[in-house]
Short mmCIF file of C-alpha atoms (C1' of nucleotides) in Angstrom, two decimals:
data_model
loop_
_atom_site.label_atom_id
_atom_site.label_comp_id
_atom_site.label_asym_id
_atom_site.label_seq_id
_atom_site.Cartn_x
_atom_site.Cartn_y
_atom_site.Cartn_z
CA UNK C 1 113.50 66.35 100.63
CA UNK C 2 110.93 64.35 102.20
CA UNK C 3 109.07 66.33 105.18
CA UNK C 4 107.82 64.61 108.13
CA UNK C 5 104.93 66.52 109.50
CA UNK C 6 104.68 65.82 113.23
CA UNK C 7 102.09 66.18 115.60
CA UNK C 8 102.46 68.78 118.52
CA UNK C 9 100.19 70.26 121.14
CA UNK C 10 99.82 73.61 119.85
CA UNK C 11 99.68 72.30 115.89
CA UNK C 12 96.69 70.44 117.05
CA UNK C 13 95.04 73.27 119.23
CA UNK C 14 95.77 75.85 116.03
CA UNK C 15 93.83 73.30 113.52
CA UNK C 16 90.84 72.75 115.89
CA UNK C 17 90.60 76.82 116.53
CA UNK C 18 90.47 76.86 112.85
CA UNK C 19 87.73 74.25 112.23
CA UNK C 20 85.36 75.89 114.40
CA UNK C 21 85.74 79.19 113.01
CA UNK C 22 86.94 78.82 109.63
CA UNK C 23 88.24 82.40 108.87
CA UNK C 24 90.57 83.86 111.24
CA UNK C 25 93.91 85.91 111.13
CA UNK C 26 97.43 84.68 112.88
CA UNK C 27 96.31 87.37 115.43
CA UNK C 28 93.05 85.84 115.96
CA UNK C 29 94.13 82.70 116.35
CA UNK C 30 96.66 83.88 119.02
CA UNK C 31 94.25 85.59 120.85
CA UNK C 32 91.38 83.07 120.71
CA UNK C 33 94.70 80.39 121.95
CA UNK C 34 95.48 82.63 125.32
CA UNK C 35 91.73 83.19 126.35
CA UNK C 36 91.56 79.40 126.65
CA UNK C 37 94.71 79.71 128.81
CA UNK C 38 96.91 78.46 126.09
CA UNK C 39 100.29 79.75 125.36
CA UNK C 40 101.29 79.53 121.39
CA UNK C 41 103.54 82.25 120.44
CA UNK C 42 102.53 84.05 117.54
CA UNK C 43 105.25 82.79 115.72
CA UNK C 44 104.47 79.30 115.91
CA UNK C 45 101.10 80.53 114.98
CA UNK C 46 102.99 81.81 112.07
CA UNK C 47 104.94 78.96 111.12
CA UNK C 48 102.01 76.37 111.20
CA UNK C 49 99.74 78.63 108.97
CA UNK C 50 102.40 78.76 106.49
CA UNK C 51 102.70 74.73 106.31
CA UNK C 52 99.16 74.30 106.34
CA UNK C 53 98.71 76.47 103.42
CA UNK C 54 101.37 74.48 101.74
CA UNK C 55 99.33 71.66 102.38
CA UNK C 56 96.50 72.41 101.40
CA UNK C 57 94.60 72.68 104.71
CA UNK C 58 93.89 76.20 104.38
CA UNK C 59 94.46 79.18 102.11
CA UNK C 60 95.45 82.86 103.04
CA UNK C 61 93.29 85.64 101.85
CA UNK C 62 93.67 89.41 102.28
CA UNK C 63 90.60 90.26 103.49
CA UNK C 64 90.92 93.95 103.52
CA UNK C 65 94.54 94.47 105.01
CA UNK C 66 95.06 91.52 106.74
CA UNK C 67 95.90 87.88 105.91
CA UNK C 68 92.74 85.50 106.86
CA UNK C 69 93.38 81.87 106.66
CA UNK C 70 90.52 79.97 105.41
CA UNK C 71 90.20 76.14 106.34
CA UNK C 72 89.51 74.71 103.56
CA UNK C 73 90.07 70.74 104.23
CA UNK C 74 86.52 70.12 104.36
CA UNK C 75 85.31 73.09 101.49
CA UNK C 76 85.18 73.56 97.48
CA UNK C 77 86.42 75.94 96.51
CA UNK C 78 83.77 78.97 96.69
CA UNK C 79 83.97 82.49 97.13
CA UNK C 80 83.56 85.45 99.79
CA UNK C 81 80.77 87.86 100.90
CA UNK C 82 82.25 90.46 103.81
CA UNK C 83 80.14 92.92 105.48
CA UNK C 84 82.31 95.69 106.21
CA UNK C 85 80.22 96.15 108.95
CA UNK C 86 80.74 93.34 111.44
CA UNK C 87 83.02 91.37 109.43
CA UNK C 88 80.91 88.49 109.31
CA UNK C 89 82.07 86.69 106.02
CA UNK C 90 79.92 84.09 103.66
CA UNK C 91 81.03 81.95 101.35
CA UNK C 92 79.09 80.88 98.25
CA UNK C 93 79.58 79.42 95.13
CA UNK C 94 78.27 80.44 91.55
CA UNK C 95 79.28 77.50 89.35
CA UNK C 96 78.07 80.34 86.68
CA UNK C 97 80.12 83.04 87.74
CA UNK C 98 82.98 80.07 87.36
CA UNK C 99 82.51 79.53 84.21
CA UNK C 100 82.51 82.69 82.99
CA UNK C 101 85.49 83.56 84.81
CA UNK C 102 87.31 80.57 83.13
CA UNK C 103 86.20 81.71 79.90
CA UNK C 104 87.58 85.17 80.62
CA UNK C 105 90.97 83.94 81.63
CA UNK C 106 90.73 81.96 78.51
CA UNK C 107 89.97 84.61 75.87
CA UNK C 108 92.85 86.11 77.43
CA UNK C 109 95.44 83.85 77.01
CA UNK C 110 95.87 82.81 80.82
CA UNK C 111 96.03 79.36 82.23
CA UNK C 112 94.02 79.93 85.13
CA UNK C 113 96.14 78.76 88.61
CA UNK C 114 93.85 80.84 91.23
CA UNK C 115 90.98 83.09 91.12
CA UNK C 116 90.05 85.40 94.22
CA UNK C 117 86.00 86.84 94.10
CA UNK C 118 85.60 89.12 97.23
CA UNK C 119 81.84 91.13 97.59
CA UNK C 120 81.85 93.60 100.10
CA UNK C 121 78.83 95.20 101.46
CA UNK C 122 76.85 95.31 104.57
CA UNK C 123 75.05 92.45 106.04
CA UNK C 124 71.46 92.69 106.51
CA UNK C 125 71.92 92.88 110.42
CA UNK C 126 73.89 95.78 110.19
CA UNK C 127 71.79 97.33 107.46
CA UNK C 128 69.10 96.96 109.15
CA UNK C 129 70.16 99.05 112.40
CA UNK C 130 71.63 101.32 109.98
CA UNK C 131 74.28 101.96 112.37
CA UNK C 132 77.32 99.69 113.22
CA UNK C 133 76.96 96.75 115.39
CA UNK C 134 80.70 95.52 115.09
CA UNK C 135 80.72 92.07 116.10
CA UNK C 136 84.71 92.25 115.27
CA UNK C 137 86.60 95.56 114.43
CA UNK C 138 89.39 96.06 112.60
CA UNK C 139 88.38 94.17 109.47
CA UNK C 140 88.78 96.95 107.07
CA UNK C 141 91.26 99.86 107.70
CA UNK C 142 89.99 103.30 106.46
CA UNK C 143 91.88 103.38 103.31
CA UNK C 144 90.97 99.71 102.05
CA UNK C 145 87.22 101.07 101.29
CA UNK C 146 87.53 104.93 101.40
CA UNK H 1 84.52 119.91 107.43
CA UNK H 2 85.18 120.92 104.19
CA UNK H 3 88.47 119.90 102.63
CA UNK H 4 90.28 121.97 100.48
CA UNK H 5 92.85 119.86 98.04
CA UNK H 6 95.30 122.27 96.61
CA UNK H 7 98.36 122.03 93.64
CA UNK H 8 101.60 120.88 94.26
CA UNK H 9 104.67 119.73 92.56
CA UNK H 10 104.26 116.26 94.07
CA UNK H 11 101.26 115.89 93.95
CA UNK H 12 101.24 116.33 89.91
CA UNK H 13 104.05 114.48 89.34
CA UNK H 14 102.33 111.44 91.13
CA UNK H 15 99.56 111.82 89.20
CA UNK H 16 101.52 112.21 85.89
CA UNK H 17 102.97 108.64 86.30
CA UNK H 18 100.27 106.89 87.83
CA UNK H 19 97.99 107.59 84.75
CA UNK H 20 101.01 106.43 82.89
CA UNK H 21 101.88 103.56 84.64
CA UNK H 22 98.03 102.60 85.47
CA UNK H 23 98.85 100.14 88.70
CA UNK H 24 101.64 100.80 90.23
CA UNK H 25 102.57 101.09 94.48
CA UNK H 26 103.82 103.38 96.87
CA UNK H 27 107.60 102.06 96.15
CA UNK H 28 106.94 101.93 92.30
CA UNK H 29 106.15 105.70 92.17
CA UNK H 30 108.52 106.61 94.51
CA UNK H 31 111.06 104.93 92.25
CA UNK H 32 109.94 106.35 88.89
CA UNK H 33 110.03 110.16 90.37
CA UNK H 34 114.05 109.20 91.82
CA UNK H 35 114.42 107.89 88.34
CA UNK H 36 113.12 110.72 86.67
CA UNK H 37 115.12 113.03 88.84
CA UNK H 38 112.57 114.06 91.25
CA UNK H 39 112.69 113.72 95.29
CA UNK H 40 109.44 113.28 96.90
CA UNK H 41 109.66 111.23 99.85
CA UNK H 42 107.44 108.26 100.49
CA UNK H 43 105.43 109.50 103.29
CA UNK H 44 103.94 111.87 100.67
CA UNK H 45 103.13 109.34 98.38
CA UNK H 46 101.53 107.47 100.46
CA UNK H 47 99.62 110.66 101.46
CA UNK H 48 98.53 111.38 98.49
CA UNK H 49 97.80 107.70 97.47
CA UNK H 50 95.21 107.89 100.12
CA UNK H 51 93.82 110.91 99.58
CA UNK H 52 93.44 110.06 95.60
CA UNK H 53 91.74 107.16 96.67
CA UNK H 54 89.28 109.27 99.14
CA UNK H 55 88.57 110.85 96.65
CA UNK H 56 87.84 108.47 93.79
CA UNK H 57 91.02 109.00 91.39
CA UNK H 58 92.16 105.96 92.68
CA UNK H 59 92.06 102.37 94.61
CA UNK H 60 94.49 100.46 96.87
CA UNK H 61 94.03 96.99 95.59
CA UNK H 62 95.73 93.86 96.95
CA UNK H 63 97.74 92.03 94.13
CA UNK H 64 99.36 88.89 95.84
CA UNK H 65 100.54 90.11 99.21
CA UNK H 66 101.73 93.95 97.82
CA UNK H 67 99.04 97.32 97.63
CA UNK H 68 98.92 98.29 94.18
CA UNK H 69 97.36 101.39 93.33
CA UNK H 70 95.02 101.46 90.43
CA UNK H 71 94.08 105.05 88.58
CA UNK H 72 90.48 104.81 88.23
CA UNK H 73 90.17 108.21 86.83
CA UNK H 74 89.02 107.58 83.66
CA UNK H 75 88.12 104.09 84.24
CA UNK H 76 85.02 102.16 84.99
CA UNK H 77 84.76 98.93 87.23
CA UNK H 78 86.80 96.07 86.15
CA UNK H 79 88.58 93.28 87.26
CA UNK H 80 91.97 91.54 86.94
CA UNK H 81 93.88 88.87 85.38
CA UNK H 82 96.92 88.65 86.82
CA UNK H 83 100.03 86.50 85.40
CA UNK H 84 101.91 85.23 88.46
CA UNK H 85 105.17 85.15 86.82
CA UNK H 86 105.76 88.41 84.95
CA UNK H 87 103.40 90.66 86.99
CA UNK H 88 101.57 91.74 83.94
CA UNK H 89 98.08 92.49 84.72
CA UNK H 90 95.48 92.65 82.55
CA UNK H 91 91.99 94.84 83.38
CA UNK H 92 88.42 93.07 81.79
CA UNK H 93 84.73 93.61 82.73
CA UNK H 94 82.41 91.00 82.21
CA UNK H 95 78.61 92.58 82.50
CA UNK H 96 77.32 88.73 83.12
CA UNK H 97 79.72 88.59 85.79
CA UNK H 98 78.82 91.63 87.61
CA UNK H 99 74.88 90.60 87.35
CA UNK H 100 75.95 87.85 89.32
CA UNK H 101 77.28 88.89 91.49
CA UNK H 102 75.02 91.31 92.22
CA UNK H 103 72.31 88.46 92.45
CA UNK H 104 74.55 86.49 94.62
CA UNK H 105 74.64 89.68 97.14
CA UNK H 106 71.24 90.02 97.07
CA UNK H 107 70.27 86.26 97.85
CA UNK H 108 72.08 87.09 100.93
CA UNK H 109 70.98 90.09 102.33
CA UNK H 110 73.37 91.89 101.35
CA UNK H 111 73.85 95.22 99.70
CA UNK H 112 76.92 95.48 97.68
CA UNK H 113 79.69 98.15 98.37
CA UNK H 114 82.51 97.11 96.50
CA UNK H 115 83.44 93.81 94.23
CA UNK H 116 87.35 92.70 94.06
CA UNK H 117 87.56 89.86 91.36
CA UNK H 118 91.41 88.90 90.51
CA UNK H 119 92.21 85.55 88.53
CA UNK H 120 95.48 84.61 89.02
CA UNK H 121 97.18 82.52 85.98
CA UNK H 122 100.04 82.27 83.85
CA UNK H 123 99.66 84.97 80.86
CA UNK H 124 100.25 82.90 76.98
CA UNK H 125 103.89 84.43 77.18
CA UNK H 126 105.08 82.91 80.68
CA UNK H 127 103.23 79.97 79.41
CA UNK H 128 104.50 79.69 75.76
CA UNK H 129 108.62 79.67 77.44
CA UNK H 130 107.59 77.49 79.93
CA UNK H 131 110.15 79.13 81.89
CA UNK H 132 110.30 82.57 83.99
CA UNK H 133 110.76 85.29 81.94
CA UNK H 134 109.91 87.64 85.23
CA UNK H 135 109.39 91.27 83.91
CA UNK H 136 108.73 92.93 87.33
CA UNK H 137 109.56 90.19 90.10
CA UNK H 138 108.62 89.55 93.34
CA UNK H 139 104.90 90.35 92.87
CA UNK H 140 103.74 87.57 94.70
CA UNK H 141 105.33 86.05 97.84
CA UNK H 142 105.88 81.71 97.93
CA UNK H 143 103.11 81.97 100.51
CA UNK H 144 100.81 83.99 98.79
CA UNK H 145 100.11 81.15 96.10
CA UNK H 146 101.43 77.82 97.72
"C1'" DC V 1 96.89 134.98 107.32
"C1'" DT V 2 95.08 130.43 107.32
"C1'" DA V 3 94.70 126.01 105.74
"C1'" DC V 4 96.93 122.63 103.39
"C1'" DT V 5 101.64 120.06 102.16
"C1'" DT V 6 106.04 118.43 102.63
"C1'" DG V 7 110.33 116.11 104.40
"C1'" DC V 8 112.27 113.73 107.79
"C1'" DA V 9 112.79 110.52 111.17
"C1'" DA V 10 110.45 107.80 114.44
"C1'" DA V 11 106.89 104.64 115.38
"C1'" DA V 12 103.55 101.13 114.40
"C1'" DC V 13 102.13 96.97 112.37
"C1'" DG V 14 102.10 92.36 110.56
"C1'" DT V 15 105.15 88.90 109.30
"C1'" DT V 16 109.52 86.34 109.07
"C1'" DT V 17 113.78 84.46 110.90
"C1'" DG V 18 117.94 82.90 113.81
"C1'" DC V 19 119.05 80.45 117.46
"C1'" DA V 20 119.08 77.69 121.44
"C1'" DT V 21 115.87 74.50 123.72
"C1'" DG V 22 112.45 70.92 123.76
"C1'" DA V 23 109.41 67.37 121.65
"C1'" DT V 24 108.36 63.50 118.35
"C1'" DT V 25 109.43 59.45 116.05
"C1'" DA G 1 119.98 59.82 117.44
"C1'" DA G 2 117.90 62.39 113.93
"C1'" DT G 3 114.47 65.24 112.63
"C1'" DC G 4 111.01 68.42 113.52
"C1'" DA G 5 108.72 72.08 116.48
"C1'" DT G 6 108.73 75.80 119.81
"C1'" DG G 7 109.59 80.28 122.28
"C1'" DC G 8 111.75 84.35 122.24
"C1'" DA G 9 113.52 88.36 120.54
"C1'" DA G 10 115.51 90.57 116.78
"C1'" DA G 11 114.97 91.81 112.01
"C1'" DC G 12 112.21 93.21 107.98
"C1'" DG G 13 109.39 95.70 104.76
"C1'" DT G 14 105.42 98.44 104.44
"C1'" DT G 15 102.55 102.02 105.98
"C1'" DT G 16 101.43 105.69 109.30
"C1'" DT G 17 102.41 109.66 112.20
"C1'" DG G 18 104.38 113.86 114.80
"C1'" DC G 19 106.47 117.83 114.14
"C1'" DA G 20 108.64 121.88 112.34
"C1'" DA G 21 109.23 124.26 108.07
"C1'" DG G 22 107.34 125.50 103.53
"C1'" DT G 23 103.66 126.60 100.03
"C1'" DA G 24 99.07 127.61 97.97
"C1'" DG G 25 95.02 130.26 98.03
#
DNA sequence: CTACTTGCAAAACGTTTGCATGATT
DNA sequence: AATCATGCAAACGTTTTGCAAGTAG
């Protein structure tokens, strides 16, 4: 079943939201869509994330509760740093910290298909001003930390 | 405001089985205690999951796209291997790992809270048949991996 | 008696889906 | 014309919540 990926206005609109800001959720992307006076439903949102995932244009993440898709057609792979703060997220990557992990994996009989290293701390903005300075809410529900 | 946790059938039974059954979520307990003859509704478990994890018996960890619960009680910090097929989930701890991470934090400002490493893989059985041989299914959604 | 717990059903939330319509090739 | 994409609203599964009744300390 060959698939014929077609181009569309709000496919394209959806892909360049996502280059700019690498991580966002379907919700974000919606929102981000109607503030520039474009209307995508959030189930087309939906829909496109899912087939870009499948082709390898970006990856879903829980980041906390929520699903973040992570553009990854120009990236390694590489891992996350989230303040739980502001929700500003950085990506690194330990080639170390990827070996070992292989090595784990392998010790333990697994063939390694996906690995998944979140950090979560606070930022040094927001430690800083050792109060919050939420540049986005919402990241984190209560329970996810507490 | 001081909290005072108090005794209750439910809430002992939960923790009977959770200790048993290590990770296990909301619906998981709720089945076991309907198995085992008990009726708790899920609201309560999911009350008491979040108050467990308040308070340190437990964590709400994302495994694939579900919350698993993880009794932490008598556990240190680990991390997971996870086989994608049968659901089987092993627990490690790598102490070169976790120094890494921590440097990794540091080199970037920030000040570590809480570190969520899960390797996702095919365990040596799932491997070995080359087949499913699903013990607990539907632990991962097609979108979670693809 | 007061504070904490429970069951129940309703609500909230994020995500998926069916279907008729519209766009792309 | 055939296939693919969209909007909309309904459907879904999971988690949370309001409330009245019950239980522990």
């Amino acid at each position: 079943m060959p698939y014929r990926l077609n181009h569309s206005r709000q496919r394209n609109l959806i892909l360049a939201i996502l280059a700019e800001r690498d991580h966002a959720s379907a919700r974000d992307l919606h929102g981000v869509l109607a503030e520039q006076g474009h209307r995508v439903s959030l189930g087309t949102v939906y829909r496109n994330m899912r087939l870009f995932c499948k082709m390898g244009l970006a990856e879903a993440r829980y980041f906390g509760d929520q699903v973040q898709y992570d553009y990854t057609a120009s990236k390694g792979r590489h891992d996350h740093l989230i303040c739980t703060l502001c929700g500003q997220i950085v990506e690194f990557d330990d080639p170390e910290i990827g070996r070992l992990r292989r090595a784990v994996a392998e010790t333990h009989g697994f063939s390694l298909l996906k690995e998944k290293l979140d950090l979560y701390g606070l930022c040094a903005v927001c430690r800083e001003r050792k109060g919050p300075r939420p540049v986005r809410q919402g990241v984190l529900r209560p329970a996810a930390l507490t």
